[in-house]
Tab-separated table of C-alpha atoms and ligand atoms in Angstrom:
chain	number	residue	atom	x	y	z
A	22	UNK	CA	27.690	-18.047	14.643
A	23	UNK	CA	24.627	-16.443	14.578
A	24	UNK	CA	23.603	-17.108	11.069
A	25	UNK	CA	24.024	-21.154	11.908
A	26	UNK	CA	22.102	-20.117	15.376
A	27	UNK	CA	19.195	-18.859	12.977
A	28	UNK	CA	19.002	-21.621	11.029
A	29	UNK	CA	18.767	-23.381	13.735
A	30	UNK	CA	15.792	-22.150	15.299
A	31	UNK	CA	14.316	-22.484	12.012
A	32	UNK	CA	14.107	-25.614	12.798
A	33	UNK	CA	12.351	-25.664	15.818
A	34	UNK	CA	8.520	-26.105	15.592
A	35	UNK	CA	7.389	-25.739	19.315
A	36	UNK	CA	9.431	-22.115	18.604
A	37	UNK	CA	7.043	-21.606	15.833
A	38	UNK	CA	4.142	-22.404	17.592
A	39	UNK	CA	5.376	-20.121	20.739
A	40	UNK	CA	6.324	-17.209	17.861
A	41	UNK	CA	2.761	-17.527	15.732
A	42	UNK	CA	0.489	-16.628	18.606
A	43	UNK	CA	2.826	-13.727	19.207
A	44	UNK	CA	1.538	-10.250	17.392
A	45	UNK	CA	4.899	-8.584	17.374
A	46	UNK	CA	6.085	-11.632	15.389
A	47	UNK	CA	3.586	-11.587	12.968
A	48	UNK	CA	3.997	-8.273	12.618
A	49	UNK	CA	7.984	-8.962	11.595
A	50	UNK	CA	7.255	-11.754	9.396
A	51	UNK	CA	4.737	-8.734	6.867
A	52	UNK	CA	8.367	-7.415	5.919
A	53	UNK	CA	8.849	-10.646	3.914
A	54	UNK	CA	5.682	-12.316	4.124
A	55	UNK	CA	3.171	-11.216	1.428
A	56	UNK	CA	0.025	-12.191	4.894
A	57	UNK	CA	-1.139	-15.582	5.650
A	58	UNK	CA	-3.624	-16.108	2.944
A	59	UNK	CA	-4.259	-16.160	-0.663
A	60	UNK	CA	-6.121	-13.019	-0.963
A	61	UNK	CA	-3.490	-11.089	0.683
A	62	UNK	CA	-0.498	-12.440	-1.815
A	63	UNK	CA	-2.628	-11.872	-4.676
A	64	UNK	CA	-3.070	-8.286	-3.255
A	65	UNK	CA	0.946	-8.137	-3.120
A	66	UNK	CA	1.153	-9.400	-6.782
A	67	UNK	CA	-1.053	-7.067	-8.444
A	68	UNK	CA	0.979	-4.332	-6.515
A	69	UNK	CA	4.436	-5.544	-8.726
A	70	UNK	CA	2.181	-6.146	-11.458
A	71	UNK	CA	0.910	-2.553	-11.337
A	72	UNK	CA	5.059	-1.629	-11.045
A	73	UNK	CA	6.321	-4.118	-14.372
A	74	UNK	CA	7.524	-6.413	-11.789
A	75	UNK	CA	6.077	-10.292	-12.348
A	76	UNK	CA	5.846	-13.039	-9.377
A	77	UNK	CA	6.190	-16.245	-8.300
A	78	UNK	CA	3.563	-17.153	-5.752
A	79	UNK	CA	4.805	-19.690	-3.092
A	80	UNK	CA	2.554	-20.780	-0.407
A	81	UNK	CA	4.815	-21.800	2.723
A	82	UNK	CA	5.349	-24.846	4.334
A	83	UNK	CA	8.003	-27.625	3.821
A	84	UNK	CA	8.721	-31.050	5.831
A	85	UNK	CA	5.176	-32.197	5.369
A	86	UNK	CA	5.404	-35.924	7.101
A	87	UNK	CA	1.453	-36.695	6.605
A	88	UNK	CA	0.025	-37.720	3.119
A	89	UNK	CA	-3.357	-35.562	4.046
A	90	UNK	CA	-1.142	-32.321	4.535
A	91	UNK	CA	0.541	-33.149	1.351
A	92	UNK	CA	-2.477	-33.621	-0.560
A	93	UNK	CA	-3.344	-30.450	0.908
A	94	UNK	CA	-0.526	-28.450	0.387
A	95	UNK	CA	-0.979	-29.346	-3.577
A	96	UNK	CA	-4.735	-28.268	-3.768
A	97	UNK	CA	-4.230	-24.739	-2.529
A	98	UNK	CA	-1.288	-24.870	-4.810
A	99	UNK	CA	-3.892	-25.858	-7.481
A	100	UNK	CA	-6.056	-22.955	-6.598
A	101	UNK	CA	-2.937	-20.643	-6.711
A	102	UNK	CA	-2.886	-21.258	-10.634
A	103	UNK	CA	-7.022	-20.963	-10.992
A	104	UNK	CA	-6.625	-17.571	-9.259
A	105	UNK	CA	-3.727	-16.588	-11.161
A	106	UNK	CA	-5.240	-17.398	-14.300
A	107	UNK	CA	-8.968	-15.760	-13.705
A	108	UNK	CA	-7.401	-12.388	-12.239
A	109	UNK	CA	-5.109	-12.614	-15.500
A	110	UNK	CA	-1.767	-12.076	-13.036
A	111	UNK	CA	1.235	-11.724	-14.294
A	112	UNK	CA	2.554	-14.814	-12.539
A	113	UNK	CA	4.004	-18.233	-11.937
A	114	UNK	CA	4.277	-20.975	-9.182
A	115	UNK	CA	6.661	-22.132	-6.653
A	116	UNK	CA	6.591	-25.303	-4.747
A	117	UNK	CA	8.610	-27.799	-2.624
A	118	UNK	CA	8.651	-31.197	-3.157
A	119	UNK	CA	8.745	-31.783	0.820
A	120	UNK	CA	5.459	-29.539	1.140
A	121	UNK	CA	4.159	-31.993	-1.419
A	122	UNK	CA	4.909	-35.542	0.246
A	123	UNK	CA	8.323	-36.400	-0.487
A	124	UNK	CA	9.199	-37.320	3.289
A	125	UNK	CA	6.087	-38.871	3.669
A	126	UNK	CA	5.736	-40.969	0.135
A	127	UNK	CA	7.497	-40.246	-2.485
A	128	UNK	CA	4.817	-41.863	-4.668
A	129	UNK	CA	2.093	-39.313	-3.479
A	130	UNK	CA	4.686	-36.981	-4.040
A	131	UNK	CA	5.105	-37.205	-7.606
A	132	UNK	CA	1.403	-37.919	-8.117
A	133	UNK	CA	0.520	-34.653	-6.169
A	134	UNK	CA	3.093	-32.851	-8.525
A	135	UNK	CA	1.897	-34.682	-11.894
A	136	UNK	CA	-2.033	-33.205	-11.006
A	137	UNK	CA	-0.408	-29.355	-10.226
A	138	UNK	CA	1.622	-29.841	-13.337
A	139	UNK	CA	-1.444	-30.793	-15.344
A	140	UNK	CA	-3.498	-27.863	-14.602
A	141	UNK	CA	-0.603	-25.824	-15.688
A	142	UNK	CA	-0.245	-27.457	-18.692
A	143	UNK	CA	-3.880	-26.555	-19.065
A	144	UNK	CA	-3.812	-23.197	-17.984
A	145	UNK	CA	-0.012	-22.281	-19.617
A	146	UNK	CA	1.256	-21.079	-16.126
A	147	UNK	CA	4.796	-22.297	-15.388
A	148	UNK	CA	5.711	-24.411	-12.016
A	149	UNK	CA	9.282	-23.655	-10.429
A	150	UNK	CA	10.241	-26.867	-8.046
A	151	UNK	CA	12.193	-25.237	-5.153
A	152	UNK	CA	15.772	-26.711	-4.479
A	153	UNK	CA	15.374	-27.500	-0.649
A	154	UNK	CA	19.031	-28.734	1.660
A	155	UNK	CA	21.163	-31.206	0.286
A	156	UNK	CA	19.211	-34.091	1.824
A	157	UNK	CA	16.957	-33.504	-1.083
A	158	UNK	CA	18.804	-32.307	-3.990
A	159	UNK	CA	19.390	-35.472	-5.399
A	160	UNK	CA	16.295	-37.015	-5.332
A	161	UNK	CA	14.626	-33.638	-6.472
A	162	UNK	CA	17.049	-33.219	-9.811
A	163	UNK	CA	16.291	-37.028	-11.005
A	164	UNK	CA	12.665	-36.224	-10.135
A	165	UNK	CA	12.943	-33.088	-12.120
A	166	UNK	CA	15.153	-34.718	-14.935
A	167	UNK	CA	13.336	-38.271	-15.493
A	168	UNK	CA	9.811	-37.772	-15.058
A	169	UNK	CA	8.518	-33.730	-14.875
A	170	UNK	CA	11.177	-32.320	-17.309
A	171	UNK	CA	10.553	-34.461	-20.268
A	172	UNK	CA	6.555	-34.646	-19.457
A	173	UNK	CA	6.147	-30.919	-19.362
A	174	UNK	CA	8.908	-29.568	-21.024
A	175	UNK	CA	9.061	-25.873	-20.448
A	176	UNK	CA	6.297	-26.013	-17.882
A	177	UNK	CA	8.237	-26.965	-15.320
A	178	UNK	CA	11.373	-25.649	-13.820
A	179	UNK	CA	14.304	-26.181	-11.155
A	180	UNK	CA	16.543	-24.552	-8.591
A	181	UNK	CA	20.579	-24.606	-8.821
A	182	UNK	CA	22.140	-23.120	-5.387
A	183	UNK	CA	25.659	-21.902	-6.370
A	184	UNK	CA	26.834	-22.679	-2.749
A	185	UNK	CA	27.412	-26.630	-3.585
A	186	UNK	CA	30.217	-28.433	-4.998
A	187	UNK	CA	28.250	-30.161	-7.325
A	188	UNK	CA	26.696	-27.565	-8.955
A	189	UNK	CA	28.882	-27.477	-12.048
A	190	UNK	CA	28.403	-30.824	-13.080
A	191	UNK	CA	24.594	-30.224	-12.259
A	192	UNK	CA	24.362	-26.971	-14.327
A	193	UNK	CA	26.243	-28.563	-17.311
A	194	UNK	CA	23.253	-31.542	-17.680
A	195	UNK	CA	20.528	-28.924	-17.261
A	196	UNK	CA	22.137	-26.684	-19.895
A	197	UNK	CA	22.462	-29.335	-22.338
A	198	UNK	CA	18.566	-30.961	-21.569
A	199	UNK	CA	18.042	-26.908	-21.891
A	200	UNK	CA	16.027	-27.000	-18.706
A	201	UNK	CA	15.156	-24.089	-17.302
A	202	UNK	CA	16.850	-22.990	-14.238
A	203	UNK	CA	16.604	-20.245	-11.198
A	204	UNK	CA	20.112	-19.837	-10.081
A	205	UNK	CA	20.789	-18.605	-6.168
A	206	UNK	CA	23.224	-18.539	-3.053
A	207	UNK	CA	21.570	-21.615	-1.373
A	208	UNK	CA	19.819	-20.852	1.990
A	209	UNK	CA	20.620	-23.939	4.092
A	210	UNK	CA	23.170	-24.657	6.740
A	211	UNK	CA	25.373	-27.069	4.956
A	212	UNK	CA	28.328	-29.184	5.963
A	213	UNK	CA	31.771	-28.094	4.407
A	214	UNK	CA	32.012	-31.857	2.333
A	215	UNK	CA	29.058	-30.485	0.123
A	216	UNK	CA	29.158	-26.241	-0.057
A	217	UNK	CA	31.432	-23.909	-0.298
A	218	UNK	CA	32.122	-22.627	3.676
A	219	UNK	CA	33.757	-19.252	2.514
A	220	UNK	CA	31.088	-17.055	0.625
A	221	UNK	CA	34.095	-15.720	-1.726
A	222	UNK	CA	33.890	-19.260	-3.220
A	223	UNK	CA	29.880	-19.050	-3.723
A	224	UNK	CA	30.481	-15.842	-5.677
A	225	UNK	CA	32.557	-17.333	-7.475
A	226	UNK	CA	30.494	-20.070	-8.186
A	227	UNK	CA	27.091	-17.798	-8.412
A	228	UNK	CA	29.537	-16.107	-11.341
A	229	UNK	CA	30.241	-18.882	-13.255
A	230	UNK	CA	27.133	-20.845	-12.774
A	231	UNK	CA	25.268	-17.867	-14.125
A	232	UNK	CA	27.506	-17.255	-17.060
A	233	UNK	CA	26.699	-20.361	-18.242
A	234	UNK	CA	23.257	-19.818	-17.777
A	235	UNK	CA	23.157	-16.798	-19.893
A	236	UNK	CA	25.058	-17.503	-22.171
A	237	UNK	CA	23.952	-21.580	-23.192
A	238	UNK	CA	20.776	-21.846	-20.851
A	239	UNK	CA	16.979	-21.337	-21.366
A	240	UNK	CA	15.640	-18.294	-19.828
A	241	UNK	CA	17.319	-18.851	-16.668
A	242	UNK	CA	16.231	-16.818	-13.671
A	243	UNK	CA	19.294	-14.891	-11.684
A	244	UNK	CA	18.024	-14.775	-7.952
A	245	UNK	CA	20.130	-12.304	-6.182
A	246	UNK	CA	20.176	-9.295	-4.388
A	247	UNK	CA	23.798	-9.250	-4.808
A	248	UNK	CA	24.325	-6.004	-6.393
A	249	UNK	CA	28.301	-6.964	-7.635
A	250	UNK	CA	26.468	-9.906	-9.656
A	251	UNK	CA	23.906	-8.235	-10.822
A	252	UNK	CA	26.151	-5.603	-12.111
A	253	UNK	CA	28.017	-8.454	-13.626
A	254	UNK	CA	25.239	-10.349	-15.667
A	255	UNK	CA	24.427	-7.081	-17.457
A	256	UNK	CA	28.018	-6.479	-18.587
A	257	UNK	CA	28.069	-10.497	-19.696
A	258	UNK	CA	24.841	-10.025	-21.440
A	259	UNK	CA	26.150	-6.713	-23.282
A	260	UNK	CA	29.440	-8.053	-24.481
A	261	UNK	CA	28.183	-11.587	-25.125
A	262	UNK	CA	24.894	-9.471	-27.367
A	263	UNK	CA	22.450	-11.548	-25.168
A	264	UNK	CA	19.232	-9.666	-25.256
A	265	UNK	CA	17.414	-8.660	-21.774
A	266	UNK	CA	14.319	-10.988	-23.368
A	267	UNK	CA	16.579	-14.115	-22.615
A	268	UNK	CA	16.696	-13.873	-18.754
A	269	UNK	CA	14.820	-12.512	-15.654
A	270	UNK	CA	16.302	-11.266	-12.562
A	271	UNK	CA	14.460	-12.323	-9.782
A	272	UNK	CA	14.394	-11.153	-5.743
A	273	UNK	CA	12.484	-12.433	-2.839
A	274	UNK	CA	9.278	-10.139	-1.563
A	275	UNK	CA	10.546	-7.085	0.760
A	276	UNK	CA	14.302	-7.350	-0.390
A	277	UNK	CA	15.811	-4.454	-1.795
A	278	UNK	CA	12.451	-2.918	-3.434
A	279	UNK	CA	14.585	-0.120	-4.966
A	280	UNK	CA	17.118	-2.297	-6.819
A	281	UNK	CA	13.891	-4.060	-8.390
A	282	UNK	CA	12.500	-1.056	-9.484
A	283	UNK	CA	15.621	0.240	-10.526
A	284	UNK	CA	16.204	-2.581	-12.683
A	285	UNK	CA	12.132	-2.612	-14.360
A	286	UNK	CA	13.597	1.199	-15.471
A	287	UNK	CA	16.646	-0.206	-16.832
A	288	UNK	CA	14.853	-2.399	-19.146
A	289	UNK	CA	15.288	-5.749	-17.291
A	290	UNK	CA	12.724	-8.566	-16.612
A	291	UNK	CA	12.130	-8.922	-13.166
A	292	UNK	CA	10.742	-11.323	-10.752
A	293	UNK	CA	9.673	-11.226	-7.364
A	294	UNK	CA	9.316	-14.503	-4.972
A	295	UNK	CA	6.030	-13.828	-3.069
A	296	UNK	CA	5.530	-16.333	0.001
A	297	UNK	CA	2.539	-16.431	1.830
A	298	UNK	CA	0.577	-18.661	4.131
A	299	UNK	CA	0.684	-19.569	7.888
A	300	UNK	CA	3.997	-21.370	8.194
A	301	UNK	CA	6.021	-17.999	7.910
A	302	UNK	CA	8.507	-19.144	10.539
A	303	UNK	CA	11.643	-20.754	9.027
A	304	UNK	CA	11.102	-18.924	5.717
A	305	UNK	CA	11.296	-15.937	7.936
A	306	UNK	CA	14.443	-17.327	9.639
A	307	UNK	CA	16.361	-18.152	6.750
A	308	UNK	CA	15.627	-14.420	5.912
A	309	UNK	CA	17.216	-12.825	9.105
A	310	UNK	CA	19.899	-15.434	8.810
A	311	UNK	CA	21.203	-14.035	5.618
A	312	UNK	CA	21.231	-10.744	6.851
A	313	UNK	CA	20.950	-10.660	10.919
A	314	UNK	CA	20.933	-6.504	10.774
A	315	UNK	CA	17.286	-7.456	9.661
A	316	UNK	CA	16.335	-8.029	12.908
A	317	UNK	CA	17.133	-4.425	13.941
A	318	UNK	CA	16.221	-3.069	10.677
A	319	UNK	CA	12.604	-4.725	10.846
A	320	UNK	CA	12.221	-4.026	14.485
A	321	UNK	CA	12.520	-0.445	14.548
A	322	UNK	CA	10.676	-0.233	11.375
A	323	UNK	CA	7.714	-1.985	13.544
A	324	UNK	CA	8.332	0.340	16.359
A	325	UNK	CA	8.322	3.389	14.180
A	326	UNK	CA	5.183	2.348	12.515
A	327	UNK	CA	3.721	1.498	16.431
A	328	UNK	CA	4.611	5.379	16.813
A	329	UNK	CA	2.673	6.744	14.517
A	330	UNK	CA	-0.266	4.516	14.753
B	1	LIG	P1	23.830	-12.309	-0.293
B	1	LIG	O1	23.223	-13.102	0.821
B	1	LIG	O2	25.301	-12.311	-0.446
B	1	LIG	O3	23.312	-10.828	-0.185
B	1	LIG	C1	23.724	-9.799	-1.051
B	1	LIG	C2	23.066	-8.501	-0.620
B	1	LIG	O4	21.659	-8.606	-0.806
B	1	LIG	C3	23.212	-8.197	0.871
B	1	LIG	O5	24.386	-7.499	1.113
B	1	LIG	C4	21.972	-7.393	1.146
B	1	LIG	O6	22.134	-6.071	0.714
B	1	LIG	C5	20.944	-8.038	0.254
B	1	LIG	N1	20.193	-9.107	0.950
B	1	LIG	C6	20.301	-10.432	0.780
B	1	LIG	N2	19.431	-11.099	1.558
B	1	LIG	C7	18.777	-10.170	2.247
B	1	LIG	C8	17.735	-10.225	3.204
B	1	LIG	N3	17.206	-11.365	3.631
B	1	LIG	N4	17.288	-9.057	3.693
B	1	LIG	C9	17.799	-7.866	3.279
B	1	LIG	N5	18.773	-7.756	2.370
B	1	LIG	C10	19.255	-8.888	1.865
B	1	LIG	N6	17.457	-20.579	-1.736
B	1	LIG	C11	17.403	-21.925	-1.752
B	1	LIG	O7	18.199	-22.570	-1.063
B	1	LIG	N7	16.488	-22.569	-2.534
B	1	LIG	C12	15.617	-21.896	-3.335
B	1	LIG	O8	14.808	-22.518	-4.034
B	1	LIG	C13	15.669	-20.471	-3.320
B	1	LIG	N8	14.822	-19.739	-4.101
B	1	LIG	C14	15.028	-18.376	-4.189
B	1	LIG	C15	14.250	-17.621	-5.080
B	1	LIG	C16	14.511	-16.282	-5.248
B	1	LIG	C17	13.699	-15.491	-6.237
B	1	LIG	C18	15.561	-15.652	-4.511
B	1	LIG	C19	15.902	-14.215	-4.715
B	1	LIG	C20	16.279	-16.375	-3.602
B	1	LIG	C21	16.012	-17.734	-3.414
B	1	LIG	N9	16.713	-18.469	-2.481
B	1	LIG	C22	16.610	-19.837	-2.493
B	1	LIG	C23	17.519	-17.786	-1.429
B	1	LIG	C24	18.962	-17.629	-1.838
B	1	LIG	O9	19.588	-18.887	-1.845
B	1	LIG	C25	19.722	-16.707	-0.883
B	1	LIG	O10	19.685	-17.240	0.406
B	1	LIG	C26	19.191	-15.274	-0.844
B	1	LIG	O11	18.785	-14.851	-2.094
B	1	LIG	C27	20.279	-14.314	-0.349
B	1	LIG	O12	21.392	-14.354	-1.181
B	1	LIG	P2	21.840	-13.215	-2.218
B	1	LIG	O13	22.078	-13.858	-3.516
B	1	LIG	O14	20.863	-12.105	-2.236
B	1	LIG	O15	23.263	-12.769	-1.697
């Protein structure tokens, strides 16, 4: 109940708007949020860099419905990859296709994506298309399939959420195109007709979409904080002699630091998801959603820090 009442609100722009003025608020969102501009998430990434960890720099926003924002949204994703390749960071690129036009025209969509995906080309940093609810996963896999994948090849890469019935069938054609592929839970409220309502089942799934992966995929990316997975890819990897240079575990900013650095000890390649910008809100939603003791975990560490201050 209140995980589908989060989502919810994440919904809700005139919340947003309400919530963004509020200090408190902003002062929530930090726990996840790497600040609201570019200088501050590059400030986050060097911090992993400094700690073995690499990133994936996503400026929020999604549900663009005006071609200007759109055009917008993909030239400060454009700059993300200048700055990432004059500072030398150890980092990639994530982006929504939503963020980029794909309400508005799908047209200016693909053109904004072609231009990002051309100046990655140039500067060799990969691009990781988001997988957003199932009102877009079709349209972004043929995107990804028909046009990006076979134009940039290696350059570009997609999102599988383990949550969906159609996942499978999805995971067997990007295995055998040997796309490369981020596997995670899903994050959307979904009807039962397309995901998995009982989470035992998106284990399940997460398990035997990521076996796959590892064992017939290219460089797939596990996202989870799951710790029972996590403990399960390794023992895959070790019995099925699948070397730690042939996937990358990857976590979202401010989720279960200690596991990440427990895991750059270990030996593993790991990955952290590092959203910034000023629409924080439902990325911050879908957060607490997934894990509502966040909301007393983040408040008192906010009230702690007012404390001491
Ligand atoms: P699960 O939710 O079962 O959590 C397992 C454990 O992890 C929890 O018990 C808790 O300890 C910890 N944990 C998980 N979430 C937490 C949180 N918010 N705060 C504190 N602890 C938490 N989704 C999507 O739909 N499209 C996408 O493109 C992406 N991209 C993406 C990239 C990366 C790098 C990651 C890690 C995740 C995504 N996701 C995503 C989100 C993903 O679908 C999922 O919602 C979250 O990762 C949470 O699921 P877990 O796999 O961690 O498992």
């Amino acid at each position: 109940m209140l995980r589908a009442g989060l989502l919810y609100l994440s919904e809700q722009p005139s919340i947003f708007r309400f919530i963004r003025s509020n200090a408190l608020a902003k002062k929530l969102s930090s726990r996840f949020v790497a600040g609201e501009t570019l200088d501050t998430a590059v400030s986050a990434v060097k911090e992993l860099n400094a700690q073995g960890i690499t990133a994936s720099l996503d400026l929020l926003g999604e549900s663009v419905h005006s071609a200007e924002a759109a055009r917008a949204a993909a030239g400060t994703a454009t700059l993300m990859l200048d700055r990432i390749a004059a500072l030398k960071l150890k980092a990639n690129i994530s982006v929504k296709l939503t963020q980029f036009g794909l309400d508005a025209d799908p047209k200016l969509c693909a053109e904004n994506l072609h231009r990002l995906l051309d100046r990655g080309r140039e500067l060799g940093i990969f691009v990781r298309i988001d997988m957003e609810s199932t009102e877009y996963t079709q349209r972004t896999l043929e995107l990804f399939s028909t046009d990006l994948r076979p134009a940039y090849g290696d350059g570009v890469g997609v999102v599988i959420q383990s949550m969906l019935r159609r996942s499978k069938v999805d995971v067997e054609q990007l295995v055998a195109s040997q796309a490369r592929v981020r596997l995670c839970k899903g994050a959307y409220q979904e009807p039962p007709t397309v995901a998995f309502p009982d989470k035992r089942d998106v284990d399940r799934s997460y398990s035997e979409l990521m076996e796959m992966l590892l064992e017939r995929g290219n460089y797939p990316g596990i996202a989870t904080h799951d710790e029972a997975l996590i403990a399960r890819a390794k023992g895959f990897a070790k019995d099925h002699a699948i070397g730690r240079e042939r996937f990358e575990f990857q976590m979202l900013y401010g989720v279960r630091r200690d596991l990440q650095q427990r895991l750059v000890r270990e030996g593993y390649h790991v990955r952290v998801y590092v959203p910034f910008g000023t629409q924080w809100y439902p990325y911050l939603m879908r957060r607490l959603a997934e894990r509502p003791a966040n909301i007393a975990f983040i408040l008192g560490n906010v009230l702690k820090e007012g404390v001491r201050s």
